[in-house]
Short mmCIF file of C-alpha atoms and ligand atoms in Angstrom, two decimals:
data_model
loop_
_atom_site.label_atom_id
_atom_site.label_comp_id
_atom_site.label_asym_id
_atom_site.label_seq_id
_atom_site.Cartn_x
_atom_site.Cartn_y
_atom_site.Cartn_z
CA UNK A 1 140.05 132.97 105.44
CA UNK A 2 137.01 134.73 106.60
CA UNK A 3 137.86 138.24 108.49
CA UNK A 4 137.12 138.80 111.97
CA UNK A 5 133.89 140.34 112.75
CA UNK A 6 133.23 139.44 116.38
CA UNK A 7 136.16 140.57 118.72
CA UNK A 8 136.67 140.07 122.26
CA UNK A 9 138.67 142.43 124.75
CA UNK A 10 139.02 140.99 127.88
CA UNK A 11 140.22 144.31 130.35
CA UNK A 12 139.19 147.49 129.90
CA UNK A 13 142.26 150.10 131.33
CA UNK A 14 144.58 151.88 128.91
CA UNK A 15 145.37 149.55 126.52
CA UNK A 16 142.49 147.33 126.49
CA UNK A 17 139.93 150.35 126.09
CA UNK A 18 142.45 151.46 123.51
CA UNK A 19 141.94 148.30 121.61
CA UNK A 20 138.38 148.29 121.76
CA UNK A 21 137.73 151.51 120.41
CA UNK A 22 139.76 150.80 117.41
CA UNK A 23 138.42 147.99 116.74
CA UNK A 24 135.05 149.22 117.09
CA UNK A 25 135.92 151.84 114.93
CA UNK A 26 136.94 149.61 112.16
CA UNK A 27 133.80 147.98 111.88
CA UNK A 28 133.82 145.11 114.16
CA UNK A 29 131.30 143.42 116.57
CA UNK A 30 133.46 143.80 119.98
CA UNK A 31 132.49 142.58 123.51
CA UNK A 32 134.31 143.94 125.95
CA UNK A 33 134.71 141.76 129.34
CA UNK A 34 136.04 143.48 132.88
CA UNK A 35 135.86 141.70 136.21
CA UNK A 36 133.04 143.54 137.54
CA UNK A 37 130.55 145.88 137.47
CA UNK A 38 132.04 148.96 138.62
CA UNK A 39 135.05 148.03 136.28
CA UNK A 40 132.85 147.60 132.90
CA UNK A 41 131.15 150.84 134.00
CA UNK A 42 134.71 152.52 133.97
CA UNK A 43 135.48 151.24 131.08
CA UNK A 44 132.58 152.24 128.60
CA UNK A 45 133.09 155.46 130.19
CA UNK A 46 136.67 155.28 129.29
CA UNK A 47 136.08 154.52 125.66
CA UNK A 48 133.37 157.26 125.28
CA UNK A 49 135.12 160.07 126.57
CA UNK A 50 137.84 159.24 124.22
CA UNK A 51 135.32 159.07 120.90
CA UNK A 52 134.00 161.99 122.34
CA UNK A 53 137.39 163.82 122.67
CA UNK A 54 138.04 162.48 118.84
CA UNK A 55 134.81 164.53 117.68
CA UNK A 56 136.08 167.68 119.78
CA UNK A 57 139.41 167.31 117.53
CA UNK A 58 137.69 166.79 114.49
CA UNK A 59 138.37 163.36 114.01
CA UNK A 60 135.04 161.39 114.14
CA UNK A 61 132.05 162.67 112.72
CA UNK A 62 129.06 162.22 115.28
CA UNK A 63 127.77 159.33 112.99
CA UNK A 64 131.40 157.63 113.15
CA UNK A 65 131.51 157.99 117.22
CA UNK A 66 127.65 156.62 117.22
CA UNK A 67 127.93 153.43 115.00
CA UNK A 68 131.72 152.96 117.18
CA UNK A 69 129.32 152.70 120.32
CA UNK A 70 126.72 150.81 119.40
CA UNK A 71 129.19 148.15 117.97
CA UNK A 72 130.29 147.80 121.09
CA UNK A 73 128.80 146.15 123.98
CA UNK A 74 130.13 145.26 127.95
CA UNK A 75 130.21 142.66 130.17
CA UNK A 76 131.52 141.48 133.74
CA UNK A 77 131.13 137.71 132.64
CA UNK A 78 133.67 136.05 130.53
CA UNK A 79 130.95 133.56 129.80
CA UNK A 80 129.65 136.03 127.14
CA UNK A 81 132.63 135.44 124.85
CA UNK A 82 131.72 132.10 123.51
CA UNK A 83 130.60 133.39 120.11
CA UNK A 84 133.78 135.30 119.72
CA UNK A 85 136.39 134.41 116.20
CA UNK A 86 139.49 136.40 118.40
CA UNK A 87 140.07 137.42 121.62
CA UNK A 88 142.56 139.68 122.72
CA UNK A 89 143.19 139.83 126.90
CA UNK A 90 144.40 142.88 127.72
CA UNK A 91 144.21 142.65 131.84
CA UNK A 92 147.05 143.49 134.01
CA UNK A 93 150.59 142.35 133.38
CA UNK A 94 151.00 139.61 135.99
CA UNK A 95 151.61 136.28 134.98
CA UNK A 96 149.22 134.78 137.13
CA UNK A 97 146.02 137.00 136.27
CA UNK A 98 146.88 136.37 132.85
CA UNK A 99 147.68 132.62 133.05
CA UNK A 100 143.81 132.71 134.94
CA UNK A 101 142.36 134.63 131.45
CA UNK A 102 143.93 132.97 129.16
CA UNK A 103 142.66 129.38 130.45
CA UNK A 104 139.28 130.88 131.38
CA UNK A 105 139.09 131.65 127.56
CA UNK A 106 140.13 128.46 126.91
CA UNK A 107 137.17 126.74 128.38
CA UNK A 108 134.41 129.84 127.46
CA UNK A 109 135.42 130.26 123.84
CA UNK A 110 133.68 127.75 121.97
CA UNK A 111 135.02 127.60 118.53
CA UNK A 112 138.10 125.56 118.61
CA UNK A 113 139.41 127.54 115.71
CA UNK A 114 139.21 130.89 117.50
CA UNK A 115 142.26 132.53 118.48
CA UNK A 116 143.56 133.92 122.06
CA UNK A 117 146.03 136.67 121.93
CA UNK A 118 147.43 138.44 124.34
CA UNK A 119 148.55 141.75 124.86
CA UNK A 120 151.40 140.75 126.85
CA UNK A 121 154.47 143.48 126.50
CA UNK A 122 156.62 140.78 128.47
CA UNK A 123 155.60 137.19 129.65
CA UNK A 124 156.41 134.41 127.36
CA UNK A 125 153.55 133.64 125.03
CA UNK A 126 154.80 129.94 125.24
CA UNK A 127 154.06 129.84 129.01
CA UNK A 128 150.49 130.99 128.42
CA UNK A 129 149.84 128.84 125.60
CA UNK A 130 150.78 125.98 127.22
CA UNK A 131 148.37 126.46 130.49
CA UNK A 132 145.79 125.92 127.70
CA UNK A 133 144.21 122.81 125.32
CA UNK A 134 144.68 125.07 122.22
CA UNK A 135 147.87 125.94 122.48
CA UNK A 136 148.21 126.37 118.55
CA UNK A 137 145.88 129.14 118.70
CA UNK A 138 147.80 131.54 121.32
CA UNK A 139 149.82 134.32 120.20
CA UNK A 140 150.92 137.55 121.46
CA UNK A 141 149.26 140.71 119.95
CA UNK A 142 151.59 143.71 121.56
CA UNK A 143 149.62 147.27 121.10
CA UNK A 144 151.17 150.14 122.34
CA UNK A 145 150.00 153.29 124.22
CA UNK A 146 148.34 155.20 123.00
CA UNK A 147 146.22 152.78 120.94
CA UNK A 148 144.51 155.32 119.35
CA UNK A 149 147.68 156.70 117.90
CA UNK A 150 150.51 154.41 117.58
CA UNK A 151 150.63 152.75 114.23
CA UNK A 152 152.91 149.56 115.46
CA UNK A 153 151.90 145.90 116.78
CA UNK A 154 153.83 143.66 117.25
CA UNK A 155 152.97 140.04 116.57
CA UNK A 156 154.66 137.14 118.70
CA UNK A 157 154.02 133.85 117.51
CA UNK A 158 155.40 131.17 120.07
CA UNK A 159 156.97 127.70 119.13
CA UNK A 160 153.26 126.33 119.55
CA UNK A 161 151.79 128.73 117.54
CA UNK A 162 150.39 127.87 114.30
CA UNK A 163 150.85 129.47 110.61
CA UNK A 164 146.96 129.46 110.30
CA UNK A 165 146.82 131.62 113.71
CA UNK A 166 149.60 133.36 112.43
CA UNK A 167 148.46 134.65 109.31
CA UNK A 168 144.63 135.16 111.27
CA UNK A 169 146.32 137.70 113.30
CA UNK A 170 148.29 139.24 110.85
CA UNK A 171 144.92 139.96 108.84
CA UNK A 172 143.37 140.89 112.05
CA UNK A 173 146.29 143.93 112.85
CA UNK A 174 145.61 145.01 109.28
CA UNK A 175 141.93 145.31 109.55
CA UNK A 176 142.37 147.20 112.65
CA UNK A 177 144.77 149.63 110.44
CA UNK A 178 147.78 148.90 112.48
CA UNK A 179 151.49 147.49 111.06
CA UNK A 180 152.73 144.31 112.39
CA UNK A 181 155.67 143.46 113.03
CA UNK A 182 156.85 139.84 113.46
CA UNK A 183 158.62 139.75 116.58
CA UNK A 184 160.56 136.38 118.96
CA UNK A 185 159.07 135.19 121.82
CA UNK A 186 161.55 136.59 124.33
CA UNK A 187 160.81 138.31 127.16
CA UNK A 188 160.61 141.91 125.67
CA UNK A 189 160.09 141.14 122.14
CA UNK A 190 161.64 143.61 119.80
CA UNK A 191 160.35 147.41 121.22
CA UNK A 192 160.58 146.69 125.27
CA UNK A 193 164.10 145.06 124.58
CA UNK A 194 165.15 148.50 123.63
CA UNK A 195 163.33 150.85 125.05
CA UNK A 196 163.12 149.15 129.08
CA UNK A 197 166.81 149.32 130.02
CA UNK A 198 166.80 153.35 128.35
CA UNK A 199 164.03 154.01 130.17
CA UNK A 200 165.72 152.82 133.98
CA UNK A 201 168.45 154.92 132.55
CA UNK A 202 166.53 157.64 132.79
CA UNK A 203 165.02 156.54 136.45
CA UNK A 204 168.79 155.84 137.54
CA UNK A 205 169.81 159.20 136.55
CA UNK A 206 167.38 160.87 138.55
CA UNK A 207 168.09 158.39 141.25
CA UNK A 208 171.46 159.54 141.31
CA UNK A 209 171.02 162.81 141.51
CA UNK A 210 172.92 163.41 138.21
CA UNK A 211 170.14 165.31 136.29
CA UNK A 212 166.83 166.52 137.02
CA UNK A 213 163.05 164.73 134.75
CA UNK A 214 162.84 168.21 133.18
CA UNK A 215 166.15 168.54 132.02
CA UNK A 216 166.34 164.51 130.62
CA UNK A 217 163.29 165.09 128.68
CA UNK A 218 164.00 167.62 126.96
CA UNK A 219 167.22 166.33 126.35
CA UNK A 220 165.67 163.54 124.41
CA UNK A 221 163.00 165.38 122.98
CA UNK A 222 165.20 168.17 121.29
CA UNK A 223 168.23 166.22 120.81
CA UNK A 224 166.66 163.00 119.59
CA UNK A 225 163.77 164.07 118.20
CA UNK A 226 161.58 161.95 120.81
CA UNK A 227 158.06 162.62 121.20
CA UNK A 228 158.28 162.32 124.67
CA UNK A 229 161.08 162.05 126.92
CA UNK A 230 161.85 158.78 128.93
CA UNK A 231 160.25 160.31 132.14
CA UNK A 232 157.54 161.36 130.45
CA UNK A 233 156.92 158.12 128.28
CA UNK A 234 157.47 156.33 131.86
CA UNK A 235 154.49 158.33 133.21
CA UNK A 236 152.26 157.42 130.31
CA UNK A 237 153.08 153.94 130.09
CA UNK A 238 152.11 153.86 134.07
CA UNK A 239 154.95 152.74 136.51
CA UNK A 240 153.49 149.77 137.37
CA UNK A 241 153.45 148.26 134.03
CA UNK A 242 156.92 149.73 133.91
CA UNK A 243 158.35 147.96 136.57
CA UNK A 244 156.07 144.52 136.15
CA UNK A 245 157.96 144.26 132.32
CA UNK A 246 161.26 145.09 133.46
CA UNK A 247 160.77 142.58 136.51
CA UNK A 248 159.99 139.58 133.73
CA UNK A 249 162.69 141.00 131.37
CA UNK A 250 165.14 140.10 134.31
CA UNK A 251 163.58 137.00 135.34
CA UNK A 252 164.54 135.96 131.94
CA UNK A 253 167.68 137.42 131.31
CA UNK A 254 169.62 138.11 134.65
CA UNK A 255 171.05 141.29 132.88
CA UNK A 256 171.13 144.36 135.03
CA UNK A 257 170.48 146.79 132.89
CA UNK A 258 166.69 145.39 133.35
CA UNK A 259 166.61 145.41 137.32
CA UNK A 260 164.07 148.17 138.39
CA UNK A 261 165.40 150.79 140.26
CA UNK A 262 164.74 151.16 143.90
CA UNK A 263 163.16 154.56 143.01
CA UNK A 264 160.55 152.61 140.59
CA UNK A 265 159.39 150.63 142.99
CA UNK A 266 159.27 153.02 145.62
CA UNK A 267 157.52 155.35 143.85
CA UNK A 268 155.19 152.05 142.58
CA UNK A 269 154.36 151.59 146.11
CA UNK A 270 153.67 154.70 146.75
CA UNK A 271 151.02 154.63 144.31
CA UNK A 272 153.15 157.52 142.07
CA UNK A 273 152.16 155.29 138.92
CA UNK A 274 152.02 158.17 136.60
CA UNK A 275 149.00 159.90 134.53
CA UNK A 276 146.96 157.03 135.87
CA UNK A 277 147.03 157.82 139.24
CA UNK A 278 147.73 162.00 138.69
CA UNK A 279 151.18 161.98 139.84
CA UNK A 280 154.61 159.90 138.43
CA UNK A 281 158.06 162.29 137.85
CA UNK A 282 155.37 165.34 137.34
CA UNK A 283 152.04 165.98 138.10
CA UNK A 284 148.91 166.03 136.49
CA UNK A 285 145.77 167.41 136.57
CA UNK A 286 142.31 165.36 137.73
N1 CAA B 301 143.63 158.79 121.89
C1 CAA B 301 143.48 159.24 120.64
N2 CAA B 301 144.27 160.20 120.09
C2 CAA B 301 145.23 160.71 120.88
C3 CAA B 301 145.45 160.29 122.21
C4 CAA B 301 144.59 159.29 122.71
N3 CAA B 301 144.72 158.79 123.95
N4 CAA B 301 146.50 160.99 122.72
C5 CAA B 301 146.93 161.80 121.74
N5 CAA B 301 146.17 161.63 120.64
C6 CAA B 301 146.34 162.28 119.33
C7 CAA B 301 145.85 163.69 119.37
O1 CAA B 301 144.47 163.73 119.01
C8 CAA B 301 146.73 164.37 118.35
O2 CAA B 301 146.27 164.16 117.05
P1 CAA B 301 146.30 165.36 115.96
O3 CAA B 301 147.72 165.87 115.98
O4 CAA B 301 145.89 164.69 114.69
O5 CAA B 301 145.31 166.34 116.50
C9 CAA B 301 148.06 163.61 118.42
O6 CAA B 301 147.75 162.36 119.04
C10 CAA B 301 149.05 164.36 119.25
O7 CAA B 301 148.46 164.56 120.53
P2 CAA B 301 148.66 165.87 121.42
O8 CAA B 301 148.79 167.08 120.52
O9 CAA B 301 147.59 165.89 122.47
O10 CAA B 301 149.97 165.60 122.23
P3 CAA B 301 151.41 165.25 121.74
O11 CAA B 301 151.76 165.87 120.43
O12 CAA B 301 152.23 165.53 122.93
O13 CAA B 301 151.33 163.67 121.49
C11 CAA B 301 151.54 161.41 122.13
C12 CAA B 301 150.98 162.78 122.49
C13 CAA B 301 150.75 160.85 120.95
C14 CAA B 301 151.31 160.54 123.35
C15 CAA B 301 153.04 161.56 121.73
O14 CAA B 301 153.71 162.28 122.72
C16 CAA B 301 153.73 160.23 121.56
O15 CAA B 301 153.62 159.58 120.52
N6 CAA B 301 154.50 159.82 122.60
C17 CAA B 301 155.27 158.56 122.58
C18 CAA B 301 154.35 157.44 122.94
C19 CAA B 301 155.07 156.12 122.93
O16 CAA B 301 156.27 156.00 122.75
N7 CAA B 301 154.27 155.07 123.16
C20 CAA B 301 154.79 153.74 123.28
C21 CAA B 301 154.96 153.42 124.73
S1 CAA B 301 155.61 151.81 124.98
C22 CAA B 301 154.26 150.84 125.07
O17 CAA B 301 153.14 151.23 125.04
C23 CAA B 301 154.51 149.38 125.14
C24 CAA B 301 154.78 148.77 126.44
O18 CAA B 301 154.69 147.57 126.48
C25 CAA B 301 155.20 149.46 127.63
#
């Protein structure tokens, strides 16, 4: 099995920037596609403030953060993916934009053998594999934030999913330095199964009235050792994507422990979506 030496991201926000730096940093060829101009501009910005903030740590050498760059090139036209041996989309988590990628990638990516995964936390893989002709060659490829930093993937083959596109991926995680994990196709997987209904604990606590962010935080963080606390971790992941996996981890299972709050979505519509947008359960600076 050959490796992987031209990627494609499609999306360019937390996680898919996140996955393109990494990957660029590992040596591979990656385009990076956004839906338009302004986006792709965000984006390379994105990733180059964050090689630049790994020099200022002492991470990257100068020559490590200049090859990362110039392995990586941008584009608002999905139509320049045809040459790529992977794909991972990493747009927003909405069924339908995804279902729209996915089959998009379908058509564009030329080499029948290539492989489409998505970045998914929550939507069955099966649903978008199906909405393609390759279905045999979709898989989910779950990063998690920050991309940079967290060692895990998980790796969600669905019923359709082949053993060659299996053990592609697998290879693929390693040669980005991550560790899979094999995980079902079930709305959740293995990490969001857990962590979701803790995490609209938390926001039902606070809801209630029965304990203040600060004091739930460091409650977990002291007491359990947690990096972050749940209102914290809620904040990084973004509210939005908080609320859009806990909405599919209900349309699958009914179970109420994964019905959003009212305070998520309130503070979702308010546009309180966490570090993203400067302001979740605290505040941040520009
Ligand atoms: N890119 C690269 N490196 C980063 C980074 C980023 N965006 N953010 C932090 N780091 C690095 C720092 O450089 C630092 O490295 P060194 O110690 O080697 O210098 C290290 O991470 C720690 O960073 P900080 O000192 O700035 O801050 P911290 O100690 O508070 O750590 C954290 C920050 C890494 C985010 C840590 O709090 C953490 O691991 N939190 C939990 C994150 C988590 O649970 N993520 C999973 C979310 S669930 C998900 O993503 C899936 C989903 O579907 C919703």
């Amino acid at each position: 099995m050959e490796p992987v030496t031209r990627l494609g991201v499609v999306g360019c926000g937390l996680m898919g920037s996140g996955v393109a730096e990494v990957a660029a940093l590992s040596g591979l060829d990656v385009r990076v596609a956004e839906i338009s101009a302004d986006a792709t501009d965000a984006g390379r910005r994105r990733i180059a403030a964050s090689l630049d903030r790994g020099v200022l740590r002492g991470k990257l050498t100068t020559h490590q953060r200049d090859q990362a760059r110039a392995r990586l090139t941008f584009t608002h036209d999905l139509g320049d993916l045809a040459d790529r041996q992977v794909v991972i989309e990493a747009v927003a988590e909405n069924r339908d934009i995804k279902t729209d990628v996915v089959r998009a990638l379908d058509k564009t990516v030329e080499d029948a053998e290539a492989v489409l995964a998505t970045n998914t936390s929550s939507i069955p893989i099966v649903d978008l594999a199906v909405a393609t002709e390759r279905p045999g060659r979709i898989i989910g490829l779950h990063f998690f934030n920050p991309v940079p930093v967290q060692q895990l993937v998980e790796i969600i083959p669905a019923l359709t999913t082949s053993q060659e596109t299996l053990r592609r991926t697998r290879a693929l995680a390693e040669q980005l330095g991550k560790q899979p994990v094999q995980a079902p196709d079930r709305s959740g997987f293995v990490v969001n199964a857990l962590l979701v209904p803790y995490l609209l604990g938390a926001v039902r606590m606070v809801e209630s009235g029965s304990a203040r962010p600060e004091d739930i935080d460091r409650g977990m963080e002291l007491g359990r050792a947690h990096p972050m606390g749940p209102l914290r971790l809620l904040d990084l992941i973004g509210l939005d994507t908080a609320q859009a996996v806990a909405e599919s981890m209900y349309e699958e299972f009914k179970e109420p422990l994964h019905a959003a709050p009212a305070l998520l979505r309130r503070m979702v519509a308010a546009g309180h979506l966490g570090r993203k947008s400067g302001r979740g359960f605290y505040s941040y600076d520009a």
